[in-house]
Short mmCIF file of C-alpha atoms and ligand atoms in Angstrom, two decimals:
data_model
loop_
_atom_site.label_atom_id
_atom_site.label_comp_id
_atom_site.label_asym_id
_atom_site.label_seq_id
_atom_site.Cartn_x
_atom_site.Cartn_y
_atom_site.Cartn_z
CA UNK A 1 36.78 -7.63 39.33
CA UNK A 2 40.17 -9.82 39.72
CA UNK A 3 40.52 -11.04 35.92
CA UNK A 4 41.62 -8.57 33.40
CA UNK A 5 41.92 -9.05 29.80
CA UNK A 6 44.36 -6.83 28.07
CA UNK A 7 44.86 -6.75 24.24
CA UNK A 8 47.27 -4.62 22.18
CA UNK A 9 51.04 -5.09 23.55
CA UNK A 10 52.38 -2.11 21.95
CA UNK A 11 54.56 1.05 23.34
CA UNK A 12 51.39 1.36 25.80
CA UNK A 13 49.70 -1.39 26.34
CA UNK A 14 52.30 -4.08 27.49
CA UNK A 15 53.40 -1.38 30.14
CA UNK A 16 49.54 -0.60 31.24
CA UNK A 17 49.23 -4.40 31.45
CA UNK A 18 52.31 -4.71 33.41
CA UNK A 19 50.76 -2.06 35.91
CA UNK A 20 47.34 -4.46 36.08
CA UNK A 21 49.78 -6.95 36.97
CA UNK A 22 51.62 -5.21 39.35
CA UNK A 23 48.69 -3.91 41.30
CA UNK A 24 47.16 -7.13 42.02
CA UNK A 25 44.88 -8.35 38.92
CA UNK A 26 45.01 -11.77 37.13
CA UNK A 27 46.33 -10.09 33.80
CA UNK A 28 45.34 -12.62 30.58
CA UNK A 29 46.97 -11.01 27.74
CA UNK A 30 46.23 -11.38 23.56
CA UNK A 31 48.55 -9.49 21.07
CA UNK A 32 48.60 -9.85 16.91
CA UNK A 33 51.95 -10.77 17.08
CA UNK A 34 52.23 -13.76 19.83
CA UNK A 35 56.00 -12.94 21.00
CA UNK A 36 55.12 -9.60 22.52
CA UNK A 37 52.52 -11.48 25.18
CA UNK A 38 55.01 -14.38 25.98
CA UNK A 39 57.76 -11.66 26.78
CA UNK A 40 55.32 -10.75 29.40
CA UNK A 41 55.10 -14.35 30.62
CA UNK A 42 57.64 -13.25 33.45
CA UNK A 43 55.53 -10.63 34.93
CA UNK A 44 52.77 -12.63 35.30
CA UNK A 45 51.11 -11.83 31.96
CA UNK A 46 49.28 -15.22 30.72
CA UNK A 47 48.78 -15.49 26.73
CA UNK A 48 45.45 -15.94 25.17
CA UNK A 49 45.20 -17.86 22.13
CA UNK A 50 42.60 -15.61 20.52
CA UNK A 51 40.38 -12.41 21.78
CA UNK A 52 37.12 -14.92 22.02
CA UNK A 53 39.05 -17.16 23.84
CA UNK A 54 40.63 -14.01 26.46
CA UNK A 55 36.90 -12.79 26.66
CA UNK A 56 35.60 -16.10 27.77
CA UNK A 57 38.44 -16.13 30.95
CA UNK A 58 38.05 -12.76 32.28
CA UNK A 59 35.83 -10.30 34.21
CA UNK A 60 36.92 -7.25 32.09
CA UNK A 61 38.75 -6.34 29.16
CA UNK A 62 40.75 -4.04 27.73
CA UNK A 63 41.74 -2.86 24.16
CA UNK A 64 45.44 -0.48 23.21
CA UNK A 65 45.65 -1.00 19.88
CA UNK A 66 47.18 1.11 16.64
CA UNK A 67 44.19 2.30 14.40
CA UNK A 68 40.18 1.79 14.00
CA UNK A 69 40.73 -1.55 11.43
CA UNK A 70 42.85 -3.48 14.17
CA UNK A 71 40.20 -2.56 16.70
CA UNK A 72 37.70 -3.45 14.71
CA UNK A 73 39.20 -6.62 13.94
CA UNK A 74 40.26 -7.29 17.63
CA UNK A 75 36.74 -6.38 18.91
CA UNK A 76 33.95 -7.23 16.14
CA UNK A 77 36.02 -9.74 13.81
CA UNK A 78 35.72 -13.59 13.78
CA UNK A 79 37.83 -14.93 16.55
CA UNK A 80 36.94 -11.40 18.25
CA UNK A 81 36.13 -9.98 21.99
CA UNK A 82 32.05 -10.03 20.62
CA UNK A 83 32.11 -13.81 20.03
CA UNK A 84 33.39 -14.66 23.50
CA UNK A 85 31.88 -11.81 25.78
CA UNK A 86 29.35 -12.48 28.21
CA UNK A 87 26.82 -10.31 30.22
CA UNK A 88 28.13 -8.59 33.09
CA UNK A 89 31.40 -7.88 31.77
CA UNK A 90 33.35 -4.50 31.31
CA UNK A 91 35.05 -3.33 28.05
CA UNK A 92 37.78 -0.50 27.88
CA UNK A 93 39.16 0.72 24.74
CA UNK A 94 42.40 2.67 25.66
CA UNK A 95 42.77 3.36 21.53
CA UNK A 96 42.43 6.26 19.75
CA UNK A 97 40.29 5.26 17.06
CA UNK A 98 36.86 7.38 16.07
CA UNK A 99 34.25 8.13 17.75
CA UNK A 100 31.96 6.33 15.03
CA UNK A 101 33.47 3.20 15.81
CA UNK A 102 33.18 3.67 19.56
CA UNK A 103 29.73 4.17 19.80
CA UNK A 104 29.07 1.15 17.65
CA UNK A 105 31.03 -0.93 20.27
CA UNK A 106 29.14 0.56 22.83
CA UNK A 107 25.47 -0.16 20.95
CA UNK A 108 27.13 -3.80 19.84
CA UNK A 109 28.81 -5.15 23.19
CA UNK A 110 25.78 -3.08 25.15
CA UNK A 111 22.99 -5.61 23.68
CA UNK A 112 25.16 -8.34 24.99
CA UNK A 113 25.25 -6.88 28.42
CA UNK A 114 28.95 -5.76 28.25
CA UNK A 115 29.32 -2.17 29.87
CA UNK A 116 31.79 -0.01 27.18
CA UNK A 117 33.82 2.96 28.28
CA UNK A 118 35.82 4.91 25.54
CA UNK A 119 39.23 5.58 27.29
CA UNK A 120 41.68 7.45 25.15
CA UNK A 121 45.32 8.69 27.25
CA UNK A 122 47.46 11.15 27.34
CA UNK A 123 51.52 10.72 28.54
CA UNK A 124 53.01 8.52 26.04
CA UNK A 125 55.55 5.76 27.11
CA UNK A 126 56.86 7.18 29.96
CA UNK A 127 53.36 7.63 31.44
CA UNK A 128 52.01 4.11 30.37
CA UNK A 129 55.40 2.63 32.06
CA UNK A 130 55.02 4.94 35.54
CA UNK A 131 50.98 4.20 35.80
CA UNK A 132 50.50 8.11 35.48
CA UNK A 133 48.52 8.54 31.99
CA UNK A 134 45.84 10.87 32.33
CA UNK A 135 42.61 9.30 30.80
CA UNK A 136 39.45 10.95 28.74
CA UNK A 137 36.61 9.18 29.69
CA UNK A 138 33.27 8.80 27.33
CA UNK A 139 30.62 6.67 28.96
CA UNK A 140 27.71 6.62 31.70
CA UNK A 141 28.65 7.85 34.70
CA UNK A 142 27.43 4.21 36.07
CA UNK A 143 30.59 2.77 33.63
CA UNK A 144 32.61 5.59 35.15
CA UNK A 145 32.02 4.64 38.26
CA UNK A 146 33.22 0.97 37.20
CA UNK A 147 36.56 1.54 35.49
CA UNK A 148 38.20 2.84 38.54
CA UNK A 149 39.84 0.27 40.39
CA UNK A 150 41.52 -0.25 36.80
CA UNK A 151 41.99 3.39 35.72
CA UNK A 152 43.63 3.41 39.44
CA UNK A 153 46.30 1.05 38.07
CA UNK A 154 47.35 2.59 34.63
CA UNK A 155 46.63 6.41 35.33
CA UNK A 156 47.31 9.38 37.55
CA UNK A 157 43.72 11.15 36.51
CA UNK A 158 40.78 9.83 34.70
CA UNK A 159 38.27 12.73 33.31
CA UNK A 160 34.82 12.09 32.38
CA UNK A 161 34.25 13.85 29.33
CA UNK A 162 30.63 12.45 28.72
CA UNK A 163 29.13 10.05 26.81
CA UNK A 164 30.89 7.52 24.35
CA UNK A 165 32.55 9.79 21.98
CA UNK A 166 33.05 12.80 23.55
CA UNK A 167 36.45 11.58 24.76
CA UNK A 168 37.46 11.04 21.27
CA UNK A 169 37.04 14.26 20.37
CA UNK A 170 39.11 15.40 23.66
CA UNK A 171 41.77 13.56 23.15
CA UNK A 172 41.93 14.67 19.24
CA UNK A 173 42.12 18.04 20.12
CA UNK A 174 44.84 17.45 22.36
CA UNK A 175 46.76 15.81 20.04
CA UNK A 176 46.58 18.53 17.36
CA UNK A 177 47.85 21.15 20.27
CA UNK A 178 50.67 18.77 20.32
CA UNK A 179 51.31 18.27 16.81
CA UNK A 180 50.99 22.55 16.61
CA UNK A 181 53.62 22.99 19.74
CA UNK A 182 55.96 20.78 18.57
CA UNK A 183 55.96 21.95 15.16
CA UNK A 184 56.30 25.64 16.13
CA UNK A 185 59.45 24.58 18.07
CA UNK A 186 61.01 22.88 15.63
CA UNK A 187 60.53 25.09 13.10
CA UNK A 188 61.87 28.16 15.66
CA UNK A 189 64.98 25.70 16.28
CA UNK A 190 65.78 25.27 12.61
CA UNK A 191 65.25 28.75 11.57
CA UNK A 192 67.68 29.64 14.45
CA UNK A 193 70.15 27.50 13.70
CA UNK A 194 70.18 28.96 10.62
CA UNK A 195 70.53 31.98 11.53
CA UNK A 196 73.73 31.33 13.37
CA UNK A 197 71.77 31.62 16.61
CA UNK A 198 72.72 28.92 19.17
CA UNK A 199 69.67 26.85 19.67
CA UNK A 200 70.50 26.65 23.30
CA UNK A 201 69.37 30.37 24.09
CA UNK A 202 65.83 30.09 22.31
CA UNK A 203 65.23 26.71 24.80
CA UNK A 204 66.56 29.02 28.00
CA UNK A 205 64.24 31.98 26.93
CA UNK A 206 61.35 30.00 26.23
CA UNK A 207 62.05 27.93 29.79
CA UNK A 208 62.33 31.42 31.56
CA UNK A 209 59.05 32.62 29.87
CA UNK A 210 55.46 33.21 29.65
CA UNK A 211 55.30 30.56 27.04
CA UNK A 212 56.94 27.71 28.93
CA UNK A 213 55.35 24.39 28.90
CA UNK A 214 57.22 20.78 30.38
CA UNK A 215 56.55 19.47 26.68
CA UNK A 216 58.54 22.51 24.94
CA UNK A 217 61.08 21.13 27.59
CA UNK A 218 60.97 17.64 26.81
CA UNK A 219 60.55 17.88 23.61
CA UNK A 220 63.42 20.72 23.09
CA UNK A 221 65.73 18.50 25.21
CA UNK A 222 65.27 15.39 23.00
CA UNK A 223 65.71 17.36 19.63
CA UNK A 224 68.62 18.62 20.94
CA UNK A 225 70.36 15.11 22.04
CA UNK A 226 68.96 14.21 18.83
CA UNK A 227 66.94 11.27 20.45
CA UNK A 228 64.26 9.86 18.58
CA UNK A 229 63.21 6.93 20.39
CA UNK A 230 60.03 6.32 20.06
CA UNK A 231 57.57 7.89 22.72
CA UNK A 232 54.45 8.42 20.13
CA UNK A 233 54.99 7.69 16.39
CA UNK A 234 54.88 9.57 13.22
CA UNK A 235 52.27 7.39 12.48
CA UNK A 236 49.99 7.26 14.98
CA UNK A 237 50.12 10.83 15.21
CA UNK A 238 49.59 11.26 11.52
CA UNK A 239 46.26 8.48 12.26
CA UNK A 240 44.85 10.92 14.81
CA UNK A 241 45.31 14.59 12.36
CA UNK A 242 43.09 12.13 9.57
CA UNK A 243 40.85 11.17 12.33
CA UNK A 244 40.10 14.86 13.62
CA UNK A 245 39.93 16.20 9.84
CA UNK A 246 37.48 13.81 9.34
CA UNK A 247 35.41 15.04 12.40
CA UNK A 248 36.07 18.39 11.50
CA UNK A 249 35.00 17.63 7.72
CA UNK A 250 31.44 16.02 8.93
CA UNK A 251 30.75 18.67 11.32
CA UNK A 252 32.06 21.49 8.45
CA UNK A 253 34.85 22.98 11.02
CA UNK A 254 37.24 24.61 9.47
CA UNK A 255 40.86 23.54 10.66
CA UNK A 256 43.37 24.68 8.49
CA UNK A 257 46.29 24.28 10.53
CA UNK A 258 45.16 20.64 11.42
CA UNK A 259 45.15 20.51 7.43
CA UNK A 260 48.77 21.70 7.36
CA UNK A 261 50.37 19.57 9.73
CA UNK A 262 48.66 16.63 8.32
CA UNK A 263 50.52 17.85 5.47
CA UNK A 264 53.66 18.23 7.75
CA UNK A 265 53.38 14.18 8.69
CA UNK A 266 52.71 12.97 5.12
CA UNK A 267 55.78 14.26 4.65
CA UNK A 268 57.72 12.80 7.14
CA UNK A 269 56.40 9.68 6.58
CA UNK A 270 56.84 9.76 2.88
CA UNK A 271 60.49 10.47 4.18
CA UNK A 272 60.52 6.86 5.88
CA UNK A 273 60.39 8.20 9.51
CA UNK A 274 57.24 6.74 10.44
CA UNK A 275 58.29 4.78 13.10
CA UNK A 276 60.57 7.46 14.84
CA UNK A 277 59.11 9.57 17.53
CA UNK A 278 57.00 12.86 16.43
CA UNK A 279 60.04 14.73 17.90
CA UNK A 280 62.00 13.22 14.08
CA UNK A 281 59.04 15.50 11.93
CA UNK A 282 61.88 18.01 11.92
CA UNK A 283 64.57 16.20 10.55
CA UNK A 284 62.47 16.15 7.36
CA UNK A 285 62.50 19.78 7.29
CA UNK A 286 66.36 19.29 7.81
CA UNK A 287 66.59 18.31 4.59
CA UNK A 288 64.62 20.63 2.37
CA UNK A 289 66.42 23.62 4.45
CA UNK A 290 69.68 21.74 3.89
CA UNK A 291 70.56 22.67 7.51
CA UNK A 292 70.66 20.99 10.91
CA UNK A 293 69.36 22.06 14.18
CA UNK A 294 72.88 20.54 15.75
P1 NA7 B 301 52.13 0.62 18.92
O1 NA7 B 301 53.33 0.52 19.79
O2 NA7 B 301 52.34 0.87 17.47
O3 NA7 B 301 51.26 -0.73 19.10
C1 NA7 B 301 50.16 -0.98 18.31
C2 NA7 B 301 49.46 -2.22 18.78
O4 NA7 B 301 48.33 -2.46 17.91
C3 NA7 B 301 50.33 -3.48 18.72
O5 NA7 B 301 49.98 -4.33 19.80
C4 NA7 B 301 49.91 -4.08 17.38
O6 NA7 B 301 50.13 -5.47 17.28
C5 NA7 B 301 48.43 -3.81 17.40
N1 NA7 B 301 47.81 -3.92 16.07
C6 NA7 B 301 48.09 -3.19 14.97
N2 NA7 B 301 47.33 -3.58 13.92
C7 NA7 B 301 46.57 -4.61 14.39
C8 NA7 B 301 45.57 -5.44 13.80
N3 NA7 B 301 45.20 -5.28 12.50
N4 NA7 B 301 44.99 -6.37 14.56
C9 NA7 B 301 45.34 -6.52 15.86
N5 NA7 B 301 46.28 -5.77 16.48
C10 NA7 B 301 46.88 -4.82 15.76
O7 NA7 B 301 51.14 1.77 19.42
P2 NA7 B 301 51.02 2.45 20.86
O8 NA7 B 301 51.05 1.40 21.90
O9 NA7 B 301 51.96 3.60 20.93
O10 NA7 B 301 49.54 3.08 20.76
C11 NA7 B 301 48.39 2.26 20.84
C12 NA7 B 301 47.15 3.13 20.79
O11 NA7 B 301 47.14 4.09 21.88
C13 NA7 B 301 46.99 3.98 19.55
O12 NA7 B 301 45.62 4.10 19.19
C14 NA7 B 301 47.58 5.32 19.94
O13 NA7 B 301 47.12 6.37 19.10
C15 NA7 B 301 47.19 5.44 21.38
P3 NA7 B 301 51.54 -6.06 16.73
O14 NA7 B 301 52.45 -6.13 17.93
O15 NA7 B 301 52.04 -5.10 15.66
O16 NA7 B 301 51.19 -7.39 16.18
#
């Protein structure tokens, strides 16, 4: 497997296909929006015109795109990966999209021989542009077994959840922990601030404490600096809390506090932050509490 396809030159995906590159593979690269690929052009990334046309040129492919419609579109639509793919090949989808749509792909590019593993990350931007995302795996252990000379270049770990889906729902999960964390922490920081309490002291005590975590950390760090650049957006983020309701709504789960910080992203977004980074949720809060955390 020398010739990788990789579509979906985002935040994460032109710095996963700059790893492929790096590490030795013929990288042939297809994005919505042409400029992002041609950027590439310099480290070694060479532009497809469509995704039939990138399927037709490579041994494997892979998918990073924002939502289930563009990867639908990328994989199943006219000028899509389906209508170029031949037998043999290997399809990734590093997306977070549902697990409905992934085990179509798998049913759809499986009866024309293409091997599908569902490949959802974890370690936003700065793990995409070190090659150390850790990667939820749903597929056969055969496919598993396949993926890892190119898991080997993007990621630090790759965990095989189980069959096509149940990485979905891992990665989900994971997500709303996130979503949960940082909006406990944000709301602790405002309320403190408030208060009259430096900020600083809640970030030492929860540093030098049982409830430490490097994302309280990172996260506390960037509020603090008031640095929003964009690791994960508002929303994506506010994508994957619809995309687990919905799971949790067919499979009558009750989630209420997924429910609430759905809730908590509608807002921000309504606020016109949904671009920033999840750490900006809180300067929506800001405002209502007519307060700021510094
Ligand atoms: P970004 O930086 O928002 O990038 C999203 C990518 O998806 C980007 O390449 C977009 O192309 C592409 N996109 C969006 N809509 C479409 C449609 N309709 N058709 C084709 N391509 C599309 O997201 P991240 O890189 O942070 O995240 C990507 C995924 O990983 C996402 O599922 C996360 O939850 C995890 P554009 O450049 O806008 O033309």
């Amino acid at each position: 497997m020398k010739k990788i396809g990789f579509l979906g030159m985002g935040l994460m995906g032109s710095r996963m296909a700059k790893n492929l590159a790096v590490k030795g593979f013929t990288v042939h690269g297809w994005n919505r929006t042409p400029a992002r690929v041609t950027e590439l052009a310099g480290a070694g990334v060479i532009a497809a015109a469509t995704p039939r046309a990138l399927a037709a040129e490579v041994d494997a492919f892979c998918t990073c795109v924002s939502d289930p419609a563009a990867l639908r579109e990328v994989a199943l639509g006219p000028d899509g990966l389906l209508a170029g793919a031949k037998k043999g090949q290997l399809f990734i989808d590093f997306s977070t999209v549902s697990g409905e749509l992934t085990q179509q792909l798998e049913t759809e590019f499986g009866a024309r021989g293409v091997d599908f593993a569902e490949a959802p990350v974890t370690g936003s931007k700065n793990g995409a542009e070190k090659g150390t995302l850790v990667i939820m795996t749903g597929c056969t252990p055969q496919t598993f077994a396949r993926c890892q000379p190119i898991f080997g270049a993007v990621g630090e770990k790759a965990i095989h959840c189980g069959p096509v889906g149940a990485a979905t729902q891992v990665k989900l999960a994971g997500n709303v922990l996130i979503a949960a964390m940082l909006q406990g922490l944000s709301e602790g920081m405002l309320l403190t601030a408030k208060a009259g309490v430096d900020v600083r002291k809640l970030l030492e005590v929860i540093a030098a404490s049982g409830f430490r975590s490097p994302y309280f950390d990172f996260k506390g760090k960037a509020i603090l600096e008031r640095d929003f650049t964009t690791h994960f957006s508002i929303d994506l983020m506010h994508k994957d809390l619809g995309l687990f309701l919905d799971s949790a709504a067919a499979q009558q789960v009750p989630t209420p506090t997924a429910a609430s910080l759905r809730e908590t992203y509608n807002l921000a977004r309504a606020a016109g932050k949904g671009d920033l980074d999840i750490g900006a949720v809180i300067t929506a809060f800001e405002v209502l509490a007519g307060t700021r955390i510094v």
